[in-house]
Structure formats: C-alpha cells, structure tokens
Amino acid sequence: MMKIEEIDAINFKNGRPTDTKEKVVKDETITLTINGNISRSMSAIEDSLKEFAVGYLVNENMVKSLKDIKSIEIDETRINVEIDDTLLKTNETVLCSDSAGGWRSKIKEVNPVESDFQVSMNELIDRIEELKDNAEIWQATGGTHVAGIVFEDTFVVKEDVSRHVAVDKVIGYGILNGFDLNNSYVIYSGRMPADMVIKMTRAGVPILASNAAPANSGYNIAKKGNITLVGFLRGQRCNIYNNQNRILF
C-alpha cells in the first residue's frame, strides 16, 4: 500500500529557488461506523485499521475489552464495527469524543490505573531513539506522528498524520496481541494534553513518555488517573511528572 507520494515543489536555499520533487505522506479520509448508525470520519494513513478500531473503541470509553466488540469489517477506507449496545451512552459520546479535537469537558470519569510496573530511565532513552529510527514515513516526509508500545521485549511502532490515531493503533495492537497493558508503556511524539492522557487511563497503561511537553490539563488527568508522565525526553534529559517511583535510575 502506497503511503508516500511525490509532489512538485520549489526548494528555496541560499537565496535561490529550484524546482524539485517533494515526498509527502498519503493520508485518506477514514470513516468508522458504529452499530450501523454512528459515524466518525478522520484523516489517517490507510493501514493498521483493525488495530485503530480496537484502540479507538477502548480509548474512547465505548468498550471495556475485546470481548465487547462483536465484529470489525474493513472495506478500504471504511470500518464498520458492531459493539454491545448497552455500552453506548449517547450519540454525543461518540461524535464529541476526545479525539475529535480535545473535548475535555466530556471527560467525566477518570478511574485510576493500579499498576506497580517500573521501567528504567536508560530504557526510555533508548526507546525514544528507536522510535525515531523506526519512523520510516516521518524520516521520508516529516509529516507523521510516531507512537510505540512496549511490553516485555516487544516494541511495536505505528505512524499516522494524527497523534491520536497513532496511539490508538499501538494500543489496539497491544490488545489484539495479548499485551498486559498494566505492565506496558507508550512512547510517542507529541504534546500530552488531557485528551491524550485519558487514553492511557482507559486502556490501563501506567506510563506515557514523549519528546514533547505535557499541558496542564494532561498533568491534572494524570494525577487523577495515577499515570506517570515523562516529558521532554531527548538525549540524556527529561522531566518526570507524577508517580516518579515508576522510573528507575
């Protein structure tokens, strides 16, 4: 599946314009339909759509586990899922979900994550470098966010034009492949506002690390959700927010 295209551009360097070909990531409009009548469309890369659907449903608090998903059917850029009707609250819950632009007012319930999982600082430093090394589309185009999930010795990386979709994909991958999310962590490129941190609490992932900064809203959700945030993870430096005991030096 083609994820990169070339377009015409003008490169301006040293005061001189030059015609060139520029590589760009190919994104599509992906439509997720839930129980036949609730739809959500977003811009995303057309791959790992099953993983995305599972991660989205869990991270948006529409299902609690894989058992609540009756079926997932994918037809090119269209995803149709059937879930337990009793778990759907209102259409507003889905259409105004956190991924739809940071609907922080919709975050009503924050259930703390109970986990004694710990990871070493050296491992986090190594993983942020691996994240960049595995970001093939980003290296070619600079047009994606990158997310990875780590469970035991397994490290899986996904890219997307949306940081939300990239994180949904890696959490969905973990769920589909039997990861113990309480003993896993997510590492990604991008800010950490409330609508990203709430995904960790809903999935039960105790640690979120990023090369960028948390927002105050993300910090507050992390406190309520018992999540460890690691920000500004670059080279040999970082800041650790909340539950610092999960990071070993």
CSV table of C-alpha atoms in Angstrom, one decimal, residues 10-152:
chain,number,residue,atom,x,y,z
A,10,ILE,CA,10.1,24.8,-5.1
A,11,ASN,CA,13.1,24.5,-2.9
A,12,PHE,CA,14.5,27.8,-1.7
A,13,LYS,CA,18.1,27.6,-0.4
A,14,ASN,CA,20.9,30.1,-0.3
A,15,GLY,CA,18.7,32.7,-1.8
A,16,ARG,CA,17.9,30.6,-4.9
A,17,PRO,CA,14.7,28.8,-5.9
A,18,THR,CA,15.0,25.4,-7.6
A,19,ASP,CA,12.2,23.1,-8.9
A,20,THR,CA,12.1,19.8,-7.0
A,21,LYS,CA,10.1,16.8,-6.2
A,22,GLU,CA,9.0,16.5,-2.5
A,23,LYS,CA,7.9,13.4,-0.7
A,24,VAL,CA,4.6,13.7,1.3
A,25,VAL,CA,2.7,11.2,3.3
A,26,LYS,CA,-0.5,10.0,1.7
A,27,ASP,CA,-3.5,10.4,4.1
A,28,GLU,CA,-7.1,9.4,3.4
A,29,THR,CA,-10.5,10.1,5.0
A,30,ILE,CA,-11.2,7.1,7.2
A,31,THR,CA,-14.8,6.5,8.3
A,32,LEU,CA,-15.6,4.5,11.4
A,33,THR,CA,-19.3,3.4,11.7
A,34,ILE,CA,-20.5,2.0,15.0
A,35,ASN,CA,-23.6,-0.3,15.1
A,36,GLY,CA,-24.7,0.9,11.7
A,37,ASN,CA,-25.7,4.5,12.6
A,38,ILE,CA,-23.0,6.4,14.4
A,39,SER,CA,-20.2,7.6,12.2
A,40,ARG,CA,-16.9,9.3,12.8
A,41,SER,CA,-14.5,10.5,10.0
A,42,MET,CA,-10.9,11.5,10.3
A,43,SER,CA,-7.7,11.9,8.3
A,44,ALA,CA,-5.4,9.0,8.7
A,45,ILE,CA,-3.0,6.7,6.9
A,46,GLU,CA,-4.7,3.7,5.4
A,47,ASP,CA,-3.0,0.9,7.4
A,48,SER,CA,-3.4,-1.0,10.7
A,49,LEU,CA,-7.2,-0.1,10.6
A,50,LYS,CA,-8.2,-3.1,12.7
A,51,GLU,CA,-5.7,-2.0,15.4
A,52,PHE,CA,-7.0,1.5,15.1
A,53,ALA,CA,-10.7,0.5,15.5
A,54,VAL,CA,-9.9,-1.6,18.6
A,55,GLY,CA,-7.7,1.1,20.2
A,56,TYR,CA,-10.3,3.8,19.4
A,57,LEU,CA,-13.2,1.9,20.9
A,58,VAL,CA,-11.3,1.2,24.1
A,59,ASN,CA,-9.6,4.6,24.4
A,60,GLU,CA,-12.8,6.5,23.8
A,61,ASN,CA,-14.5,4.5,26.5
A,62,MET,CA,-17.1,2.8,24.3
A,63,VAL,CA,-16.0,-0.7,25.1
A,64,LYS,CA,-14.1,-2.1,28.1
A,65,SER,CA,-12.3,-5.0,26.4
A,66,LEU,CA,-12.1,-7.0,23.2
A,67,LYS,CA,-15.0,-9.2,24.3
A,68,ASP,CA,-17.3,-6.2,23.9
A,69,ILE,CA,-16.6,-5.9,20.2
A,70,LYS,CA,-18.8,-8.3,18.2
A,71,SER,CA,-17.3,-7.7,14.7
A,72,ILE,CA,-15.0,-5.5,12.7
A,73,GLU,CA,-15.3,-5.3,8.9
A,74,ILE,CA,-12.9,-3.2,6.8
A,75,ASP,CA,-13.7,-2.1,3.2
A,76,GLU,CA,-10.8,0.0,2.0
A,77,THR,CA,-11.2,3.3,4.0
A,78,ARG,CA,-14.5,2.3,5.7
A,79,ILE,CA,-14.5,0.5,9.0
A,80,ASN,CA,-17.8,-1.0,10.3
A,81,VAL,CA,-17.9,-2.3,13.9
A,82,GLU,CA,-20.6,-3.9,16.0
A,83,ILE,CA,-20.3,-3.5,19.7
A,84,ASP,CA,-22.5,-4.2,22.7
A,85,ASP,CA,-25.4,-1.7,22.5
A,86,THR,CA,-25.6,-1.4,26.3
A,87,LEU,CA,-22.2,0.2,26.3
A,88,LEU,CA,-23.2,3.1,24.1
A,89,LYS,CA,-24.2,6.1,26.2
A,90,THR,CA,-25.4,8.7,23.7
A,91,ASN,CA,-24.6,9.7,20.2
A,92,GLU,CA,-22.8,12.8,21.7
A,93,THR,CA,-20.4,10.5,23.5
A,94,VAL,CA,-19.1,9.2,20.2
A,95,LEU,CA,-19.4,12.3,17.9
A,96,CYS,CA,-17.9,14.6,20.5
A,97,SER,CA,-15.2,12.1,21.5
A,98,ASP,CA,-11.8,13.2,22.9
A,99,SER,CA,-10.1,12.5,19.5
A,100,ALA,CA,-12.5,14.9,17.8
A,101,GLY,CA,-10.4,17.9,18.8
A,102,GLY,CA,-9.9,17.8,22.5
A,103,TRP,CA,-13.4,17.6,24.1
A,104,ARG,CA,-12.1,17.9,27.6
A,105,SER,CA,-15.5,18.8,29.0
A,106,LYS,CA,-16.6,15.3,28.0
A,107,ILE,CA,-14.0,13.6,30.3
A,108,LYS,CA,-16.3,13.0,33.3
A,109,GLU,CA,-14.9,9.8,34.8
A,110,VAL,CA,-11.2,9.1,35.5
A,111,ASN,CA,-10.6,5.7,37.0
A,112,PRO,CA,-7.1,5.4,38.5
A,113,VAL,CA,-4.7,2.9,36.9
A,114,GLU,CA,-3.4,0.5,39.5
A,115,SER,CA,0.0,-0.8,38.5
A,116,ASP,CA,3.4,-1.4,40.1
A,117,PHE,CA,5.1,-1.5,36.7
A,118,GLN,CA,8.5,0.2,36.6
A,119,VAL,CA,10.9,1.0,33.7
A,120,SER,CA,14.5,2.2,33.8
A,121,MET,CA,15.4,5.7,32.6
A,122,ASN,CA,18.1,4.2,30.4
A,123,GLU,CA,15.5,2.1,28.6
A,124,LEU,CA,13.3,5.1,27.9
A,125,ILE,CA,16.2,7.0,26.5
A,126,ASP,CA,17.0,4.0,24.2
A,127,ARG,CA,13.4,3.7,23.1
A,128,ILE,CA,12.9,7.3,22.1
A,129,GLU,CA,15.9,6.9,19.8
A,130,GLU,CA,14.4,3.6,18.4
A,131,LEU,CA,11.1,5.4,17.9
A,132,LYS,CA,12.8,7.8,15.5
A,133,ASP,CA,14.8,5.1,13.8
A,134,ASN,CA,11.6,3.1,13.1
A,135,ALA,CA,9.7,6.1,11.8
A,136,GLU,CA,10.3,5.5,8.1
A,137,ILE,CA,7.5,7.7,6.8
A,138,TRP,CA,8.4,10.5,9.2
A,139,GLN,CA,12.1,10.3,8.0
A,140,ALA,CA,11.0,10.5,4.4
A,141,THR,CA,8.3,13.2,4.7
A,142,GLY,CA,8.4,14.8,8.2
A,143,GLY,CA,4.6,14.5,8.0
A,144,THR,CA,3.7,12.0,10.7
A,145,HIS,CA,3.4,11.5,14.4
A,146,VAL,CA,5.0,8.3,15.8
A,147,ALA,CA,3.9,6.1,18.6
A,148,GLY,CA,5.2,2.9,20.1
A,149,ILE,CA,4.1,0.4,22.8
A,150,VAL,CA,6.5,-1.7,24.8
A,151,PHE,CA,5.6,-4.9,26.5
A,152,GLU,CA,8.4,-7.1,27.9
